[in-house]
Short mmCIF file of N, CA and C in Angstrom, two decimals:
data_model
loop_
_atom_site.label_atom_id
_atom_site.label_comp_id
_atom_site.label_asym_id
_atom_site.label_seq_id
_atom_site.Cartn_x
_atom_site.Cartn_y
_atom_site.Cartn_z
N UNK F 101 -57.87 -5.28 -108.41
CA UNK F 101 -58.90 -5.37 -107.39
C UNK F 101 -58.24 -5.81 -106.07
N UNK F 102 -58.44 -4.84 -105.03
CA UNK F 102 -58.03 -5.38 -103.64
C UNK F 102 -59.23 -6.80 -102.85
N UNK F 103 -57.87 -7.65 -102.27
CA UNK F 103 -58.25 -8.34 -101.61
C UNK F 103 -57.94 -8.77 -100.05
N UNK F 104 -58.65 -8.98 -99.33
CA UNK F 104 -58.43 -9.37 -97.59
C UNK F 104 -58.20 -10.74 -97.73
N UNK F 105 -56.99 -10.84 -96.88
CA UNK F 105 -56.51 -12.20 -96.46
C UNK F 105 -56.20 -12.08 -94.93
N UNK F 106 -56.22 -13.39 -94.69
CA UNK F 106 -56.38 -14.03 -93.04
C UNK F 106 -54.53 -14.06 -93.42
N UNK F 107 -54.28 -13.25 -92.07
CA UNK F 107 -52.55 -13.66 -91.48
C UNK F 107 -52.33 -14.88 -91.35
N UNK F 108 -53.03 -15.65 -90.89
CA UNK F 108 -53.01 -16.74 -89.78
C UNK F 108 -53.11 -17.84 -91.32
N UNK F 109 -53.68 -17.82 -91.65
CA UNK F 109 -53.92 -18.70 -92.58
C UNK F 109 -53.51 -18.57 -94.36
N UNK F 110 -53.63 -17.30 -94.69
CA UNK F 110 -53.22 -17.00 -96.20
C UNK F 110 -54.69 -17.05 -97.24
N UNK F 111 -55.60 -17.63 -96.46
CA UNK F 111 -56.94 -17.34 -97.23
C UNK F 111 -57.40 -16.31 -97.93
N UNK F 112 -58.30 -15.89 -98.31
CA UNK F 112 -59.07 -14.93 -98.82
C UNK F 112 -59.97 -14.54 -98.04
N UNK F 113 -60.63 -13.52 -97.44
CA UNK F 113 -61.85 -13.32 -96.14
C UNK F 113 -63.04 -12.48 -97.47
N UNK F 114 -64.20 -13.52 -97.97
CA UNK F 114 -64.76 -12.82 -98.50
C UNK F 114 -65.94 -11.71 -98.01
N UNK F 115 -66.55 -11.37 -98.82
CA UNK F 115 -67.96 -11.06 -98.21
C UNK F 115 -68.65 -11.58 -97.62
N UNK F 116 -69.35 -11.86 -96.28
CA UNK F 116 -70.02 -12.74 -95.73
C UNK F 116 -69.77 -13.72 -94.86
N UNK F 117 -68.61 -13.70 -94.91
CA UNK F 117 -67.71 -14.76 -94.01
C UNK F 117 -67.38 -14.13 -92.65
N UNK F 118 -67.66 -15.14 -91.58
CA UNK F 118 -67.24 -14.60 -90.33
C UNK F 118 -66.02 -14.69 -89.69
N UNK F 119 -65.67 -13.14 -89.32
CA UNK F 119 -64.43 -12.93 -88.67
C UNK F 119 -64.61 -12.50 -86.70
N UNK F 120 -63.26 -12.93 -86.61
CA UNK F 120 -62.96 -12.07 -85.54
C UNK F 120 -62.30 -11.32 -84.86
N UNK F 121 -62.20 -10.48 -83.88
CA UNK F 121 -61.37 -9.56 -83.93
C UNK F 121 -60.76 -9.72 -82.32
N UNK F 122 -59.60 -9.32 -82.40
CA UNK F 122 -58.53 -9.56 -81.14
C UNK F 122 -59.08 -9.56 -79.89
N UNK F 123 -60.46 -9.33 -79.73
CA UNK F 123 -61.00 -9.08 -78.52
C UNK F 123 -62.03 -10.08 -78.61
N UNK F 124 -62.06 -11.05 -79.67
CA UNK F 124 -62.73 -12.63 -79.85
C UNK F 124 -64.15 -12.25 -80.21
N UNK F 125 -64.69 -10.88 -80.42
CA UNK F 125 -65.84 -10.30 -81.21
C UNK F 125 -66.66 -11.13 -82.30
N UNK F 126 -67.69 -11.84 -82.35
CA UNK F 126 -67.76 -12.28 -83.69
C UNK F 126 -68.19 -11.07 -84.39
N UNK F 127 -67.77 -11.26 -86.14
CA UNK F 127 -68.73 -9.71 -86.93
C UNK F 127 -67.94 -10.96 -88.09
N UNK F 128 -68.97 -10.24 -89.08
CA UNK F 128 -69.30 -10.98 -90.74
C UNK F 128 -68.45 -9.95 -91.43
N UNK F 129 -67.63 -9.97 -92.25
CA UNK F 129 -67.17 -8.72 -93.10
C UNK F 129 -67.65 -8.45 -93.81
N UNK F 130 -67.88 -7.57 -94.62
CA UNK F 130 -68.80 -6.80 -95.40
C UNK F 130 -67.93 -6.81 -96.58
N UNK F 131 -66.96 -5.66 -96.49
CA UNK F 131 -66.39 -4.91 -97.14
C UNK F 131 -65.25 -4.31 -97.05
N UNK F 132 -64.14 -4.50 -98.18
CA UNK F 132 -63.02 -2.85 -97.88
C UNK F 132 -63.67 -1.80 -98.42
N UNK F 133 -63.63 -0.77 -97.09
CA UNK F 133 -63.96 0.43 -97.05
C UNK F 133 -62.75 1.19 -98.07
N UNK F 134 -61.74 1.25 -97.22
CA UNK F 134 -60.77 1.74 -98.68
C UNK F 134 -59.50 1.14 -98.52
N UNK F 135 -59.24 1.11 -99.74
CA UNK F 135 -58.13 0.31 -100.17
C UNK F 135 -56.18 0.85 -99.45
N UNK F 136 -55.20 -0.53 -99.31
CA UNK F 136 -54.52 0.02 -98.45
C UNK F 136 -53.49 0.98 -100.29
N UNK F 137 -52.85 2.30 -99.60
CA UNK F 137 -52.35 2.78 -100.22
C UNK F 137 -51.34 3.90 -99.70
N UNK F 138 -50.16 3.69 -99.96
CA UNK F 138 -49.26 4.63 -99.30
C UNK F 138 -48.81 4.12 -98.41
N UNK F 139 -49.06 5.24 -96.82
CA UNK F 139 -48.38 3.99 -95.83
C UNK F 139 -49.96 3.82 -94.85
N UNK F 140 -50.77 3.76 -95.67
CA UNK F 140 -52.00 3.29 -95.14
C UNK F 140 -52.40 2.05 -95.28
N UNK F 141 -52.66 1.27 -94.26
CA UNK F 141 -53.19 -0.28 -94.16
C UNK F 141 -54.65 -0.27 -94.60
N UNK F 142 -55.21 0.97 -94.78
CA UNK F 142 -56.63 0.66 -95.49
C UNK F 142 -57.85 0.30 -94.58
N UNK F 143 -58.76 0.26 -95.00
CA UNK F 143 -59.80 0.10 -93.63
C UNK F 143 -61.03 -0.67 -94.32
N UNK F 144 -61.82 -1.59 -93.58
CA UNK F 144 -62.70 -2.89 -93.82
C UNK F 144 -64.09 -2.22 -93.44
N UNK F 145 -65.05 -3.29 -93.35
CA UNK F 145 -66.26 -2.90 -92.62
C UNK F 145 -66.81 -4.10 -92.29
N UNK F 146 -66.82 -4.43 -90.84
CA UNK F 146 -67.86 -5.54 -90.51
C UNK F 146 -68.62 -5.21 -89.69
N UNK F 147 -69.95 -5.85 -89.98
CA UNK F 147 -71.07 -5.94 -88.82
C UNK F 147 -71.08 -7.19 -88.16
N UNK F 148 -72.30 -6.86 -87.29
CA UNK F 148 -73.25 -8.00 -86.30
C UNK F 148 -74.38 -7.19 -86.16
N UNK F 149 -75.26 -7.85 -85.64
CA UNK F 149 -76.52 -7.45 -85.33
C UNK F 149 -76.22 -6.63 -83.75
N UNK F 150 -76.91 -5.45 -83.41
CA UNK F 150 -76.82 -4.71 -82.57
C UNK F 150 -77.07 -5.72 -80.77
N UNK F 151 -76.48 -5.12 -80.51
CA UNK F 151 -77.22 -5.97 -78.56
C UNK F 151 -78.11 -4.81 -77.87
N UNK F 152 -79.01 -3.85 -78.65
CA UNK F 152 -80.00 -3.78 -77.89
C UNK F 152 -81.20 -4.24 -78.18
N UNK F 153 -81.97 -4.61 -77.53
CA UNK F 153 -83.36 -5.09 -77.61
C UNK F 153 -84.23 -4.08 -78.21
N UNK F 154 -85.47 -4.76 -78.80
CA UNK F 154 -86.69 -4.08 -79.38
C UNK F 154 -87.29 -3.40 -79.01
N UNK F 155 -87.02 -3.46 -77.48
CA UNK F 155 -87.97 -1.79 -76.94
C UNK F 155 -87.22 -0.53 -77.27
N UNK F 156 -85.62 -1.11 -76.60
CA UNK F 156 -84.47 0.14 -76.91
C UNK F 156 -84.24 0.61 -78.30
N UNK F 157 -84.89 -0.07 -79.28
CA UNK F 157 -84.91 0.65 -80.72
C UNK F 157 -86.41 1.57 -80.71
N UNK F 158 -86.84 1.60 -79.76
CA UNK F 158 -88.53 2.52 -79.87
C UNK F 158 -87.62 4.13 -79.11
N UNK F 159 -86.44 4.05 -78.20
CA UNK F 159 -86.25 5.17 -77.56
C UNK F 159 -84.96 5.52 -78.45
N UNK F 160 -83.87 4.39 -78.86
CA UNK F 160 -82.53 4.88 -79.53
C UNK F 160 -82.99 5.12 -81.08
N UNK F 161 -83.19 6.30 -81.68
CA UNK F 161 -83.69 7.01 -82.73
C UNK F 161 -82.24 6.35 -83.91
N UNK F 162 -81.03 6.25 -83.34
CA UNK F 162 -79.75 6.39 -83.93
C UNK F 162 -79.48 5.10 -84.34
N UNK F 163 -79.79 3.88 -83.44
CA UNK F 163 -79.77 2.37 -83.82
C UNK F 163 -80.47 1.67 -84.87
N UNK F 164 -80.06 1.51 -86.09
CA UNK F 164 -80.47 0.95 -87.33
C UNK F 164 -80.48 -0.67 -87.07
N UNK F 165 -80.41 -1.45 -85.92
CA UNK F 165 -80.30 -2.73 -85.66
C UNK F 165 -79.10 -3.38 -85.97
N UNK F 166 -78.05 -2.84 -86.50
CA UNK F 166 -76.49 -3.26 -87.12
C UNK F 166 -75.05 -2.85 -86.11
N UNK F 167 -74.51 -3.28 -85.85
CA UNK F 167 -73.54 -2.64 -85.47
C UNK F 167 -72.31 -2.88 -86.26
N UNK F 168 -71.57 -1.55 -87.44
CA UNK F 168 -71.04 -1.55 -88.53
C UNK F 168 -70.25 -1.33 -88.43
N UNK F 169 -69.23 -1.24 -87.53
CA UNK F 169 -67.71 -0.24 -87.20
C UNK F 169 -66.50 -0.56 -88.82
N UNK F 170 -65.99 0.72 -89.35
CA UNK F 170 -64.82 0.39 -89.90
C UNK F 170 -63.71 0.42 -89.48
N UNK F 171 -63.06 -0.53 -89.68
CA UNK F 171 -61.79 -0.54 -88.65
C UNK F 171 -60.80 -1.33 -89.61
N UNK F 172 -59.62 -1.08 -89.13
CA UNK F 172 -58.09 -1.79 -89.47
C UNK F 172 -58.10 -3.14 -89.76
N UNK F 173 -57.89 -3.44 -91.01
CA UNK F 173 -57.61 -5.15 -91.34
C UNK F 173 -56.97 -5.43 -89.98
N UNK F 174 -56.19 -5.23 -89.29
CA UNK F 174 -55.23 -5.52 -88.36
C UNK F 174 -56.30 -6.39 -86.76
N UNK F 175 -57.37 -5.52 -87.02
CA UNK F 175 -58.35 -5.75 -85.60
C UNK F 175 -59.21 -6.89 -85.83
N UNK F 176 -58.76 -7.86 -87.03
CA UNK F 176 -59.45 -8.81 -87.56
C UNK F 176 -58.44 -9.49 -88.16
N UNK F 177 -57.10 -9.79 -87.73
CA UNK F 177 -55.88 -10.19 -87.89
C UNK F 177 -56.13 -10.39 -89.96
N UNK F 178 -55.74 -9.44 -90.18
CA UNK F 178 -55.99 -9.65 -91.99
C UNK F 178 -54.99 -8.41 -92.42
N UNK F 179 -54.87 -8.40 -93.77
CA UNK F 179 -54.24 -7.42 -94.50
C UNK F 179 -54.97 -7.62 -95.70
N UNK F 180 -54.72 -5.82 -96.58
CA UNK F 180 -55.74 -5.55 -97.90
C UNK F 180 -54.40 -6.20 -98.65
N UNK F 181 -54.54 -6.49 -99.63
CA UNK F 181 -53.56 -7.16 -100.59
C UNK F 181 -54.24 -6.56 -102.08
N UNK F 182 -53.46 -6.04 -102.94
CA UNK F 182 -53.97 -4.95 -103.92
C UNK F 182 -53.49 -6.47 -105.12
#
């Protein structure tokens, strides 16, 4: 079973726990999206709650209230560890 660990520290980054990312972003991690393999570092998934307001969810059809990006252990100073 793959696991995310903090560079900085050697921890474990579970589900639910808040991270951040090089641009000082807060987002909660979710999940590895997929595991690192080959010469792939593998890719995570964290959210936050979206920054538009409740009217702008009556006109943005596309905004589920989440903002979910998958991105590089790296953009959340971490690595997948198999």
């Amino acid at each position: 079973m793959s696991r995310l660990i903090d560079e900085a520290t050697g921890n474990e980054i579970k589900p639910g726990d808040p991270v951040k990312t090089f641009q000082e972003e807060e987002y909660t991690f979710s999940m590895i999206s997929r595991r690192a393999e080959g010469n792939s570092t593998g890719r995570v998934i964290i959210t936050r709650p979206c920054e538009h307001s409740e009217a702008d969810h009556k006109e943005l059809y596309w905004c589920r209230g989440v903002d979910e990006p998958e991105v590089f252990p790296s953009v959340i100073n971490a690595r997948i560890e198999s």
